PDB file of C-alpha atoms and ligand atoms in Angstrom:
ATOM      1  CA  MET A   1     -72.146  40.093 -32.559  1.00  0.00           C
ATOM      2  CA  MET A   2     -69.860  43.282 -32.740  1.00  0.00           C
ATOM      3  CA  VAL A   3     -72.728  45.058 -34.624  1.00  0.00           C
ATOM      4  CA  ILE A   4     -75.455  44.169 -32.369  1.00  0.00           C
ATOM      5  CA  ASN A   5     -73.281  45.133 -29.396  1.00  0.00           C
ATOM      6  CA  THR A   6     -72.608  48.670 -30.913  1.00  0.00           C
ATOM      7  CA  GLN A   7     -76.215  49.257 -31.780  1.00  0.00           C
ATOM      8  CA  TYR A   8     -77.221  48.264 -28.273  1.00  0.00           C
ATOM      9  CA  ARG A   9     -74.741  50.565 -26.783  1.00  0.00           C
ATOM     10  CA  GLN A  10     -75.707  53.543 -28.894  1.00  0.00           C
ATOM     11  CA  GLY A  11     -79.374  52.660 -28.110  1.00  0.00           C
ATOM     12  CA  MET A  12     -78.598  52.885 -24.398  1.00  0.00           C
ATOM     13  CA  ARG A  13     -76.642  56.022 -24.674  1.00  0.00           C
ATOM     14  CA  ARG A  14     -79.452  57.743 -26.568  1.00  0.00           C
ATOM     15  CA  LEU A  15     -81.914  56.474 -23.882  1.00  0.00           C
ATOM     16  CA  LEU A  16     -79.660  57.984 -21.176  1.00  0.00           C
ATOM     17  CA  ILE A  17     -79.349  61.299 -22.914  1.00  0.00           C
ATOM     18  CA  GLY A  18     -83.098  61.330 -23.214  1.00  0.00           C
ATOM     19  CA  VAL A  19     -83.666  60.768 -19.470  1.00  0.00           C
ATOM     20  CA  LEU A  20     -80.961  63.350 -18.590  1.00  0.00           C
ATOM     21  CA  ALA A  21     -82.606  65.902 -20.845  1.00  0.00           C
ATOM     22  CA  MET A  22     -85.918  65.255 -19.340  1.00  0.00           C
ATOM     23  CA  THR A  23     -84.830  65.644 -15.829  1.00  0.00           C
ATOM     24  CA  ALA A  24     -82.688  68.704 -16.653  1.00  0.00           C
ATOM     25  CA  THR A  25     -85.355  70.759 -18.435  1.00  0.00           C
ATOM     26  CA  PRO A  26     -87.448  72.000 -15.458  1.00  0.00           C
ATOM     27  CA  GLN A  27     -84.419  73.699 -13.973  1.00  0.00           C
ATOM     28  CA  ILE A  28     -83.749  75.858 -16.918  1.00  0.00           C
ATOM     29  CA  HIS A  29     -85.550  79.237 -16.695  1.00  0.00           C
ATOM     30  CA  ALA A  30     -87.369  79.585 -19.968  1.00  0.00           C
ATOM     31  CA  ALA A  31     -87.105  83.211 -21.068  1.00  0.00           C
ATOM     32  CA  SER A  32     -90.293  84.716 -22.577  1.00  0.00           C
ATOM     33  CA  ALA A  33     -90.228  85.963 -26.241  1.00  0.00           C
ATOM     34  CA  GLU A  34     -90.477  89.470 -24.918  1.00  0.00           C
ATOM     35  CA  GLU A  35     -87.284  88.934 -22.799  1.00  0.00           C
ATOM     36  CA  ILE A  36     -85.357  87.391 -25.553  1.00  0.00           C
ATOM     37  CA  LEU A  37     -86.163  90.227 -27.960  1.00  0.00           C
ATOM     38  CA  LYS A  38     -85.337  92.850 -25.431  1.00  0.00           C
ATOM     39  CA  ASN A  39     -82.172  91.327 -24.146  1.00  0.00           C
ATOM     40  CA  ASP A  40     -80.739  89.435 -27.237  1.00  0.00           C
ATOM     41  CA  CYS A  41     -82.156  91.277 -30.392  1.00  0.00           C
ATOM     42  CA  ALA A  42     -82.953  95.043 -29.536  1.00  0.00           C
ATOM     43  CA  GLY A  43     -79.302  95.905 -29.415  1.00  0.00           C
ATOM     44  CA  CYS A  44     -79.217  95.373 -33.213  1.00  0.00           C
ATOM     45  CA  HIS A  45     -82.739  95.650 -34.355  1.00  0.00           C
ATOM     46  CA  ASN A  46     -85.345  98.495 -33.972  1.00  0.00           C
ATOM     47  CA  LEU A  47     -88.403  96.854 -32.584  1.00  0.00           C
ATOM     48  CA  ILE A  48     -90.468 100.040 -32.063  1.00  0.00           C
ATOM     49  CA  GLY A  49     -89.720 102.402 -34.852  1.00  0.00           C
ATOM     50  CA  PRO A  50     -89.512 104.675 -36.620  1.00  0.00           C
ATOM     51  CA  ALA A  51     -87.073 103.929 -39.455  1.00  0.00           C
ATOM     52  CA  PRO A  52     -83.914 106.129 -39.688  1.00  0.00           C
ATOM     53  CA  THR A  53     -84.602 109.678 -40.907  1.00  0.00           C
ATOM     54  CA  THR A  54     -81.038 110.703 -41.471  1.00  0.00           C
ATOM     55  CA  LEU A  55     -78.040 109.101 -43.425  1.00  0.00           C
ATOM     56  CA  GLN A  56     -76.044 109.001 -40.203  1.00  0.00           C
ATOM     57  CA  ALA A  57     -78.739 106.786 -38.539  1.00  0.00           C
ATOM     58  CA  LEU A  58     -79.050 104.571 -41.804  1.00  0.00           C
ATOM     59  CA  TRP A  59     -75.227 103.918 -41.703  1.00  0.00           C
ATOM     60  CA  ASN A  60     -75.227 103.160 -38.061  1.00  0.00           C
ATOM     61  CA  ARG A  61     -78.083 100.703 -38.282  1.00  0.00           C
ATOM     62  CA  LYS A  62     -76.900  97.274 -37.068  1.00  0.00           C
ATOM     63  CA  GLY A  63     -79.584  95.173 -38.380  1.00  0.00           C
ATOM     64  CA  PRO A  64     -82.884  95.367 -40.403  1.00  0.00           C
ATOM     65  CA  ASP A  65     -85.793  97.148 -38.720  1.00  0.00           C
ATOM     66  CA  LEU A  66     -88.192  94.643 -37.281  1.00  0.00           C
ATOM     67  CA  PHE A  67     -91.085  96.928 -35.959  1.00  0.00           C
ATOM     68  CA  TYR A  68     -93.209  95.953 -39.042  1.00  0.00           C
ATOM     69  CA  ALA A  69     -92.129  92.303 -39.078  1.00  0.00           C
ATOM     70  CA  GLY A  70     -95.766  91.061 -39.200  1.00  0.00           C
ATOM     71  CA  ASN A  71     -96.392  93.027 -42.423  1.00  0.00           C
ATOM     72  CA  LYS A  72     -93.199  91.833 -43.958  1.00  0.00           C
ATOM     73  CA  TYR A  73     -92.148  88.349 -43.355  1.00  0.00           C
ATOM     74  CA  GLN A  74     -93.706  84.960 -44.109  1.00  0.00           C
ATOM     75  CA  ALA A  75     -93.955  83.283 -40.630  1.00  0.00           C
ATOM     76  CA  ARG A  76     -92.927  79.894 -41.968  1.00  0.00           C
ATOM     77  CA  TRP A  77     -89.593  81.392 -43.344  1.00  0.00           C
ATOM     78  CA  LEU A  78     -89.020  83.377 -40.230  1.00  0.00           C
ATOM     79  CA  GLU A  79     -89.315  80.337 -37.776  1.00  0.00           C
ATOM     80  CA  LYS A  80     -86.773  78.345 -40.029  1.00  0.00           C
ATOM     81  CA  TRP A  81     -84.406  81.178 -40.688  1.00  0.00           C
ATOM     82  CA  LEU A  82     -84.101  82.068 -36.896  1.00  0.00           C
ATOM     83  CA  GLN A  83     -82.893  78.557 -36.311  1.00  0.00           C
ATOM     84  CA  THR A  84     -80.599  78.248 -39.327  1.00  0.00           C
ATOM     85  CA  PRO A  85     -79.791  81.826 -40.460  1.00  0.00           C
ATOM     86  CA  THR A  86     -78.171  82.233 -43.907  1.00  0.00           C
ATOM     87  CA  ARG A  87     -76.729  85.564 -45.225  1.00  0.00           C
ATOM     88  CA  ILE A  88     -79.194  87.744 -46.990  1.00  0.00           C
ATOM     89  CA  ARG A  89     -77.070  90.823 -47.622  1.00  0.00           C
ATOM     90  CA  PRO A  90     -73.836  89.637 -49.204  1.00  0.00           C
ATOM     91  CA  ALA A  91     -72.009  92.768 -48.082  1.00  0.00           C
ATOM     92  CA  GLY A  92     -73.776  93.223 -44.749  1.00  0.00           C
ATOM     93  CA  MET A  93     -76.078  96.106 -43.721  1.00  0.00           C
ATOM     94  CA  PHE A  94     -73.959  98.781 -45.352  1.00  0.00           C
ATOM     95  CA  TYR A  95     -71.942  97.941 -48.445  1.00  0.00           C
ATOM     96  CA  ALA A  96     -69.171 100.439 -47.965  1.00  0.00           C
ATOM     97  CA  ASN A  97     -68.292  99.092 -44.427  1.00  0.00           C
ATOM     98  CA  HIS A  98     -67.643  95.628 -45.742  1.00  0.00           C
ATOM     99  CA  VAL A  99     -65.642  96.094 -49.090  1.00  0.00           C
ATOM    100  CA  LYS A 100     -61.941  96.205 -49.650  1.00  0.00           C
ATOM    101  CA  PRO A 101     -60.042  96.840 -52.790  1.00  0.00           C
ATOM    102  CA  GLY A 102     -59.283  93.600 -54.693  1.00  0.00           C
ATOM    103  CA  ALA A 103     -57.520  92.628 -57.994  1.00  0.00           C
ATOM    104  CA  LYS A 104     -60.808  92.631 -59.919  1.00  0.00           C
ATOM    105  CA  GLY A 105     -62.289  95.644 -58.223  1.00  0.00           C
ATOM    106  CA  ASP A 106     -64.179  95.720 -54.801  1.00  0.00           C
ATOM    107  CA  GLU A 107     -64.175  92.480 -52.891  1.00  0.00           C
ATOM    108  CA  ILE A 108     -66.383  91.620 -49.768  1.00  0.00           C
ATOM    109  CA  ASP A 109     -64.288  91.502 -46.628  1.00  0.00           C
ATOM    110  CA  THR A 110     -65.988  88.417 -45.214  1.00  0.00           C
ATOM    111  CA  ALA A 111     -63.992  88.491 -42.093  1.00  0.00           C
ATOM    112  CA  SER A 112     -65.855  91.699 -41.195  1.00  0.00           C
ATOM    113  CA  LEU A 113     -69.215  90.021 -41.381  1.00  0.00           C
ATOM    114  CA  ALA A 114     -70.441  88.240 -38.328  1.00  0.00           C
ATOM    115  CA  ASP A 115     -72.588  85.182 -38.494  1.00  0.00           C
ATOM    116  CA  HIS A 116     -76.146  85.671 -37.145  1.00  0.00           C
ATOM    117  CA  PRO A 117     -77.082  84.206 -33.675  1.00  0.00           C
ATOM    118  CA  ALA A 118     -79.264  81.248 -34.020  1.00  0.00           C
ATOM    119  CA  LEU A 119     -82.174  80.261 -31.840  1.00  0.00           C
ATOM    120  CA  ALA A 120     -83.383  76.916 -30.494  1.00  0.00           C
ATOM    121  CA  MET A 121     -86.696  75.483 -32.124  1.00  0.00           C
ATOM    122  CA  ASN A 122     -88.960  76.547 -29.146  1.00  0.00           C
ATOM    123  CA  ASP A 123     -87.472  80.101 -28.975  1.00  0.00           C
ATOM    124  CA  ALA A 124     -87.705  80.410 -32.740  1.00  0.00           C
ATOM    125  CA  LYS A 125     -91.419  79.640 -32.632  1.00  0.00           C
ATOM    126  CA  ALA A 126     -92.107  81.932 -29.720  1.00  0.00           C
ATOM    127  CA  ILE A 127     -90.171  84.829 -31.254  1.00  0.00           C
ATOM    128  CA  THR A 128     -91.956  84.296 -34.592  1.00  0.00           C
ATOM    129  CA  ALA A 129     -95.131  84.588 -32.886  1.00  0.00           C
ATOM    130  CA  ALA A 130     -94.146  87.794 -31.053  1.00  0.00           C
ATOM    131  CA  LEU A 131     -92.592  89.347 -34.288  1.00  0.00           C
ATOM    132  CA  MET A 132     -95.754  88.636 -36.364  1.00  0.00           C
ATOM    133  CA  LYS A 133     -97.703  90.707 -34.003  1.00  0.00           C
ATOM    134  CA  LEU A 134     -95.691  93.828 -34.958  1.00  0.00           C
ATOM    135  CA  THR A 135     -97.848  95.265 -37.652  1.00  0.00           C
ATOM    136  CA  THR A 136     -97.163  98.989 -37.754  1.00  0.00           C
ATOM    137  CA  ARG A 137     -97.434 100.553 -41.192  1.00  0.00           C
ATOM    138  CA  SER A 138    -100.364  98.400 -42.421  1.00  0.00           C
ATOM    139  CA  GLU A 139    -101.671 101.420 -44.111  1.00  0.00           C
ATOM    140  CA  LEU A 140     -98.970 100.817 -46.699  1.00  0.00           C
ATOM    141  CA  ILE A 141    -100.285  97.274 -47.577  1.00  0.00           C
ATOM    142  CA  ARG A 142    -103.210  96.619 -49.822  1.00  0.00           C
ATOM    143  CA  PRO A 143    -104.356  93.078 -48.703  1.00  0.00           C
ATOM    144  CA  GLY A 144    -104.809  90.690 -51.563  1.00  0.00           C
ATOM    145  CA  GLU A 145    -103.191  93.033 -54.041  1.00  0.00           C
ATOM    146  CA  TYR A 146    -100.818  90.419 -55.440  1.00  0.00           C
ATOM    147  CA  LYS A 147    -102.719  88.057 -57.908  1.00  0.00           C
ATOM    148  CA  PRO A 148    -100.674  84.764 -58.243  1.00  0.00           C
ATOM    149  CA  GLY A 149     -99.510  84.314 -61.866  1.00  0.00           C
ATOM    150  CA  THR A 150     -96.446  83.405 -63.842  1.00  0.00           C
ATOM    151  CA  VAL A 151     -93.830  84.919 -66.124  1.00  0.00           C
ATOM    152  CA  SER A 152     -91.132  82.999 -67.801  1.00  0.00           C
ATOM    153  CA  LEU A 153     -87.507  83.264 -66.208  1.00  0.00           C
ATOM    154  CA  ALA A 154     -86.325  84.908 -69.346  1.00  0.00           C
ATOM    155  CA  THR A 155     -88.960  87.651 -69.539  1.00  0.00           C
ATOM    156  CA  GLY A 156     -88.607  88.224 -65.829  1.00  0.00           C
ATOM    157  CA  GLU A 157     -84.897  88.558 -66.037  1.00  0.00           C
ATOM    158  CA  MET A 158     -85.112  91.019 -68.848  1.00  0.00           C
ATOM    159  CA  LEU A 159     -87.417  93.294 -66.781  1.00  0.00           C
ATOM    160  CA  PHE A 160     -85.336  92.831 -63.606  1.00  0.00           C
ATOM    161  CA  ASP A 161     -81.955  93.509 -65.359  1.00  0.00           C
ATOM    162  CA  LYS A 162     -82.300  95.174 -68.701  1.00  0.00           C
ATOM    163  CA  PHE A 163     -85.397  97.272 -68.348  1.00  0.00           C
ATOM    164  CA  ARG A 164     -85.364  98.349 -64.756  1.00  0.00           C
ATOM    165  CA  GLY A 165     -81.675  97.922 -63.714  1.00  0.00           C
ATOM    166  CA  CYS A 166     -82.441  95.967 -60.520  1.00  0.00           C
ATOM    167  CA  LEU A 167     -79.605  93.550 -61.010  1.00  0.00           C
ATOM    168  CA  SER A 168     -76.864  96.054 -60.364  1.00  0.00           C
ATOM    169  CA  CYS A 169     -77.757  95.841 -56.512  1.00  0.00           C
ATOM    170  CA  HIS A 170     -79.386  92.424 -56.044  1.00  0.00           C
ATOM    171  CA  GLU A 171     -78.298  88.917 -56.587  1.00  0.00           C
ATOM    172  CA  ILE A 172     -80.791  86.684 -58.539  1.00  0.00           C
ATOM    173  CA  GLU A 173     -78.814  83.537 -57.815  1.00  0.00           C
ATOM    174  CA  PRO A 174     -75.879  82.849 -55.410  1.00  0.00           C
ATOM    175  CA  GLY A 175     -72.902  84.868 -56.758  1.00  0.00           C
ATOM    176  CA  TYR A 176     -74.680  86.562 -59.603  1.00  0.00           C
ATOM    177  CA  GLY A 177     -75.854  90.204 -59.341  1.00  0.00           C
ATOM    178  CA  GLY A 178     -75.075  93.244 -57.364  1.00  0.00           C
ATOM    179  CA  MET A 179     -74.210  92.979 -53.721  1.00  0.00           C
ATOM    180  CA  SER A 180     -75.165  96.376 -52.243  1.00  0.00           C
ATOM    181  CA  GLY A 181     -78.864  95.172 -51.666  1.00  0.00           C
ATOM    182  CA  PRO A 182     -80.354  91.966 -50.112  1.00  0.00           C
ATOM    183  CA  GLU A 183     -80.241  88.823 -52.328  1.00  0.00           C
ATOM    184  CA  VAL A 184     -83.692  88.285 -53.950  1.00  0.00           C
ATOM    185  CA  TYR A 185     -83.601  84.658 -54.873  1.00  0.00           C
ATOM    186  CA  THR A 186     -85.171  83.818 -51.501  1.00  0.00           C
ATOM    187  CA  ALA A 187     -87.215  87.002 -51.377  1.00  0.00           C
ATOM    188  CA  ALA A 188     -90.548  85.307 -52.398  1.00  0.00           C
ATOM    189  CA  ALA A 189     -90.085  82.723 -49.547  1.00  0.00           C
ATOM    190  CA  ARG A 190     -89.021  85.394 -47.040  1.00  0.00           C
ATOM    191  CA  LEU A 191     -91.495  88.176 -47.703  1.00  0.00           C
ATOM    192  CA  GLN A 192     -95.204  88.498 -48.066  1.00  0.00           C
ATOM    193  CA  PRO A 193     -96.314  89.130 -51.680  1.00  0.00           C
ATOM    194  CA  ASP A 194     -98.325  92.255 -50.778  1.00  0.00           C
ATOM    195  CA  TYR A 195     -95.374  93.658 -48.871  1.00  0.00           C
ATOM    196  CA  LEU A 196     -93.111  93.005 -52.029  1.00  0.00           C
ATOM    197  CA  ILE A 197     -95.539  94.977 -54.174  1.00  0.00           C
ATOM    198  CA  SER A 198     -95.772  97.782 -51.567  1.00  0.00           C
ATOM    199  CA  TYR A 199     -92.084  97.995 -51.011  1.00  0.00           C
ATOM    200  CA  MET A 200     -91.063  97.975 -54.747  1.00  0.00           C
ATOM    201  CA  ARG A 201     -93.741 100.547 -55.423  1.00  0.00           C
ATOM    202  CA  ASN A 202     -92.266 102.937 -52.886  1.00  0.00           C
ATOM    203  CA  PRO A 203     -89.148 101.846 -50.931  1.00  0.00           C
ATOM    204  CA  GLN A 204     -88.963 105.278 -49.217  1.00  0.00           C
ATOM    205  CA  ALA A 205     -92.461 104.855 -47.716  1.00  0.00           C
ATOM    206  CA  TRP A 206     -91.137 101.994 -45.569  1.00  0.00           C
ATOM    207  CA  ASP A 207     -87.486 103.344 -45.081  1.00  0.00           C
ATOM    208  CA  PRO A 208     -87.170 107.080 -45.802  1.00  0.00           C
ATOM    209  CA  LYS A 209     -83.346 106.913 -46.465  1.00  0.00           C
ATOM    210  CA  VAL A 210     -82.904 103.522 -48.157  1.00  0.00           C
ATOM    211  CA  PHE A 211     -80.742 104.014 -51.282  1.00  0.00           C
ATOM    212  CA  MET A 212     -82.937 101.737 -53.425  1.00  0.00           C
ATOM    213  CA  PRO A 213     -84.291 104.088 -56.098  1.00  0.00           C
ATOM    214  CA  ASN A 214     -88.138 104.466 -56.688  1.00  0.00           C
ATOM    215  CA  LYS A 215     -88.476 103.472 -60.339  1.00  0.00           C
ATOM    216  CA  HIS A 216     -92.188 104.340 -60.482  1.00  0.00           C
ATOM    217  CA  LEU A 217     -93.093 100.824 -61.633  1.00  0.00           C
ATOM    218  CA  SER A 218     -96.402 100.308 -63.196  1.00  0.00           C
ATOM    219  CA  ASP A 219     -98.884  98.004 -61.443  1.00  0.00           C
ATOM    220  CA  VAL A 220     -98.409  95.503 -64.298  1.00  0.00           C
ATOM    221  CA  ASP A 221     -94.649  95.480 -63.758  1.00  0.00           C
ATOM    222  CA  LEU A 222     -95.201  95.107 -59.955  1.00  0.00           C
ATOM    223  CA  GLN A 223     -97.198  92.005 -60.415  1.00  0.00           C
ATOM    224  CA  LYS A 224     -94.644  90.562 -62.938  1.00  0.00           C
ATOM    225  CA  LEU A 225     -91.766  91.144 -60.562  1.00  0.00           C
ATOM    226  CA  VAL A 226     -93.483  89.158 -57.895  1.00  0.00           C
ATOM    227  CA  HIS A 227     -94.134  86.381 -60.403  1.00  0.00           C
ATOM    228  CA  TYR A 228     -90.421  86.589 -61.288  1.00  0.00           C
ATOM    229  CA  LEU A 229     -89.166  86.669 -57.511  1.00  0.00           C
ATOM    230  CA  ARG A 230     -91.367  83.373 -57.031  1.00  0.00           C
ATOM    231  CA  ALA A 231     -89.910  81.700 -60.068  1.00  0.00           C
ATOM    232  CA  ILE A 232     -86.293  82.396 -59.072  1.00  0.00           C
ATOM    233  CA  ASP A 233     -86.977  81.230 -55.498  1.00  0.00           C
ATOM    234  CA  GLU A 234     -88.372  77.951 -56.901  1.00  0.00           C
ATOM    235  CA  GLU A 235     -85.390  77.675 -59.194  1.00  0.00           C
ATOM    236  CA  ASN A 236     -83.071  78.313 -56.141  1.00  0.00           C
ATOM    237  CA  GLY A 237     -84.801  75.587 -54.145  1.00  0.00           C
ATOM    238  CA  LYS A 238     -84.133  72.808 -56.783  1.00  0.00           C
TER     239      LYS A 238
HETATM  240  C1  HEC B   1     -75.024  91.671 -33.336  1.00  0.00           C
HETATM  241  C2  HEC B   1     -76.187  92.247 -34.003  1.00  0.00           C
HETATM  242  C3  HEC B   1     -77.612  91.370 -34.126  1.00  0.00           C
HETATM  243  C4  HEC B   1     -78.127  90.612 -33.199  1.00  0.00           C
HETATM  244  C5  HEC B   1     -77.804  90.688 -31.641  1.00  0.00           C
HETATM  245  C6  HEC B   1     -79.312  90.071 -33.714  1.00  0.00           C
HETATM  246  N1  HEC B   1     -79.328  90.310 -35.135  1.00  0.00           N
HETATM  247 FE1  HEC B   1     -80.723  89.739 -36.350  1.00  0.00          FE
HETATM  248  N2  HEC B   1     -79.775  90.573 -37.958  1.00  0.00           N
HETATM  249  C7  HEC B   1     -78.544  91.417 -37.851  1.00  0.00           C
HETATM  250  C8  HEC B   1     -78.004  91.544 -39.087  1.00  0.00           C
HETATM  251  C9  HEC B   1     -76.701  92.309 -39.449  1.00  0.00           C
HETATM  252  C10 HEC B   1     -78.943  91.097 -40.071  1.00  0.00           C
HETATM  253  C11 HEC B   1     -78.873  91.057 -41.562  1.00  0.00           C
HETATM  254  C12 HEC B   1     -78.235  89.690 -41.944  1.00  0.00           C
HETATM  255  C13 HEC B   1     -78.159  89.468 -43.501  1.00  0.00           C
HETATM  256  O1  HEC B   1     -78.638  90.284 -44.216  1.00  0.00           O
HETATM  257  O2  HEC B   1     -77.544  88.468 -43.899  1.00  0.00           O
HETATM  258  C14 HEC B   1     -79.963  90.381 -39.394  1.00  0.00           C
HETATM  259  C15 HEC B   1     -81.107  89.845 -39.783  1.00  0.00           C
HETATM  260  C16 HEC B   1     -82.181  89.486 -39.114  1.00  0.00           C
HETATM  261  C17 HEC B   1     -83.431  88.945 -39.680  1.00  0.00           C
HETATM  262  C18 HEC B   1     -83.750  88.956 -41.183  1.00  0.00           C
HETATM  263  C19 HEC B   1     -84.273  90.352 -41.443  1.00  0.00           C
HETATM  264  C20 HEC B   1     -84.181  90.756 -42.939  1.00  0.00           C
HETATM  265  O3  HEC B   1     -85.263  91.441 -43.356  1.00  0.00           O
HETATM  266  O4  HEC B   1     -83.473  90.279 -43.637  1.00  0.00           O
HETATM  267  C21 HEC B   1     -84.334  88.678 -38.561  1.00  0.00           C
HETATM  268  C22 HEC B   1     -85.686  88.162 -38.669  1.00  0.00           C
HETATM  269  C23 HEC B   1     -83.491  88.779 -37.421  1.00  0.00           C
HETATM  270  N3  HEC B   1     -82.235  89.412 -37.709  1.00  0.00           N
HETATM  271  C24 HEC B   1     -84.001  88.650 -36.129  1.00  0.00           C
HETATM  272  C25 HEC B   1     -83.145  88.616 -34.953  1.00  0.00           C
HETATM  273  C26 HEC B   1     -83.706  88.222 -33.715  1.00  0.00           C
HETATM  274  C27 HEC B   1     -85.062  87.688 -33.428  1.00  0.00           C
HETATM  275  C28 HEC B   1     -82.574  88.436 -32.749  1.00  0.00           C
HETATM  276  C29 HEC B   1     -82.623  88.082 -31.309  1.00  0.00           C
HETATM  277  C30 HEC B   1     -82.725  86.574 -30.998  1.00  0.00           C
HETATM  278  C31 HEC B   1     -81.509  88.940 -33.557  1.00  0.00           C
HETATM  279  N4  HEC B   1     -81.927  89.125 -34.858  1.00  0.00           N
HETATM  280  C32 HEC B   1     -80.285  89.358 -32.973  1.00  0.00           C
HETATM  281  C33 HEC B   1     -77.931  91.647 -36.578  1.00  0.00           C
HETATM  282  C34 HEC B   1     -78.336  91.166 -35.378  1.00  0.00           C
HETATM  283  C1  HEC B   2     -79.003 101.225 -55.982  1.00  0.00           C
HETATM  284  C2  HEC B   2     -79.194  99.775 -55.456  1.00  0.00           C
HETATM  285  C3  HEC B   2     -80.582  99.280 -55.674  1.00  0.00           C
HETATM  286  C4  HEC B   2     -81.259  99.217 -56.927  1.00  0.00           C
HETATM  287  C5  HEC B   2     -80.902  99.658 -58.249  1.00  0.00           C
HETATM  288  C6  HEC B   2     -82.515  98.312 -56.612  1.00  0.00           C
HETATM  289  N1  HEC B   2     -82.497  98.061 -55.301  1.00  0.00           N
HETATM  290 FE1  HEC B   2     -83.839  96.907 -54.362  1.00  0.00          FE
HETATM  291  N2  HEC B   2     -83.045  97.269 -52.562  1.00  0.00           N
HETATM  292  C7  HEC B   2     -81.860  97.994 -52.374  1.00  0.00           C
HETATM  293  C8  HEC B   2     -81.564  98.187 -50.910  1.00  0.00           C
HETATM  294  C9  HEC B   2     -80.466  98.932 -50.292  1.00  0.00           C
HETATM  295  C10 HEC B   2     -82.757  97.409 -50.201  1.00  0.00           C
HETATM  296  C11 HEC B   2     -82.994  97.276 -48.916  1.00  0.00           C
HETATM  297  C12 HEC B   2     -81.979  97.123 -47.887  1.00  0.00           C
HETATM  298  C13 HEC B   2     -82.214  96.466 -46.546  1.00  0.00           C
HETATM  299  O1  HEC B   2     -83.406  96.148 -46.234  1.00  0.00           O
HETATM  300  O2  HEC B   2     -81.220  96.216 -45.964  1.00  0.00           O
HETATM  301  C14 HEC B   2     -83.538  96.920 -51.231  1.00  0.00           C
HETATM  302  C15 HEC B   2     -84.579  96.150 -51.031  1.00  0.00           C
HETATM  303  C16 HEC B   2     -85.296  95.402 -51.953  1.00  0.00           C
HETATM  304  C17 HEC B   2     -86.401  94.452 -51.775  1.00  0.00           C
HETATM  305  C18 HEC B   2     -86.708  93.971 -50.525  1.00  0.00           C
HETATM  306  C19 HEC B   2     -85.673  92.811 -50.008  1.00  0.00           C
HETATM  307  C20 HEC B   2     -85.699  92.523 -48.546  1.00  0.00           C
HETATM  308  O3  HEC B   2     -85.164  91.543 -48.252  1.00  0.00           O
HETATM  309  O4  HEC B   2     -86.317  93.381 -47.732  1.00  0.00           O
HETATM  310  C21 HEC B   2     -86.867  94.096 -53.015  1.00  0.00           C
HETATM  311  C22 HEC B   2     -87.932  93.006 -53.315  1.00  0.00           C
HETATM  312  C23 HEC B   2     -86.109  94.831 -54.039  1.00  0.00           C
HETATM  313  N3  HEC B   2     -85.318  95.642 -53.369  1.00  0.00           N
HETATM  314  C24 HEC B   2     -86.280  94.748 -55.350  1.00  0.00           C
HETATM  315  C25 HEC B   2     -85.762  95.654 -56.379  1.00  0.00           C
HETATM  316  C26 HEC B   2     -86.201  95.772 -57.679  1.00  0.00           C
HETATM  317  C27 HEC B   2     -87.481  95.031 -58.307  1.00  0.00           C
HETATM  318  C28 HEC B   2     -85.466  96.658 -58.220  1.00  0.00           C
HETATM  319  C29 HEC B   2     -85.534  97.206 -59.658  1.00  0.00           C
HETATM  320  C30 HEC B   2     -86.834  97.885 -60.013  1.00  0.00           C
HETATM  321  C31 HEC B   2     -84.478  97.150 -57.305  1.00  0.00           C
HETATM  322  N4  HEC B   2     -84.743  96.475 -56.045  1.00  0.00           N
HETATM  323  C32 HEC B   2     -83.400  97.974 -57.486  1.00  0.00           C
HETATM  324  C33 HEC B   2     -81.032  98.492 -53.395  1.00  0.00           C
HETATM  325  C34 HEC B   2     -81.460  98.583 -54.648  1.00  0.00           C
END
């Protein structure tokens, strides 16, 4: 009897909340995606371009540039991440601003890193659609350049770590790898494969002052690196 009673009361409460939500909705002014971007995002993100051309501007950048978002992100990832953002750059936008000396060398001062604002589902959908329309720099992308294939985790890691020295700046699993660049174990879900190739081929073409070195990777290595990023993304999702 107790159980039925509780279930009944919970049911009634849900129903009530539902009715209240329905009657409350029309009174809320729904901001358009453009308004949200302008009011809540533009203070930290460059939506118009161009990318910083001086080191000073790079250091002052508060968030990643979004003016070529439509050439960069996977829409599915974007919509989800905007609702439940997770940290991508373990040490924030600029490593040196967020490290403090620790017993075992530099440590991340997590207190200096703010959580990213989260959007409600409908806003995330609208913002994703608006961001995917920002397609400047398309001339740097060769559509369909990436040809899906596979590489073993061991071979991929050898390339990423030993041969090309990428691990010193990028984490390939949570807590393993360098912290001055974005983690790359979700890069394949986050970024379009043709963008990945284009960016790794010449990071400065996208972001003139970025401190990722141009390693003059061969076309074969570029393909293998994307295979590898896909493999670690899959491994991370398990
Ligand atoms: C207070 C500054 C700030 C505001 C306001 C802000 N962001 Fe961000 N945003 C950041 C920072 C810093 C990062 C990098 C987070 C990380 O690497 O973990 C980021 C990351 C992102 C990313 C991932 C980009 C990438 O390439 O890694 C997207 C997409 C994004 N923000 C969209 C938005 C949108 C849309 C809004 C407005 C609703 C917004 N942000 C508001 C600071 C901000
Ligand atoms: C000296 C440090 C450094 C090294 C070495 C380095 N990177 Fe980067 N990498 C960066 C930085 C910094 C960024 C971009 C930062 C940003 O967008 O905030 C970046 C961006 C990236 C991105 C895009 C990630 C994103 O979310 O936008 C990929 C993919 C990438 N690097 C792969 C590589 C590969 C592959 C190598 C080795 C050939 C490599 N990196 C070597 C620092 C480095």
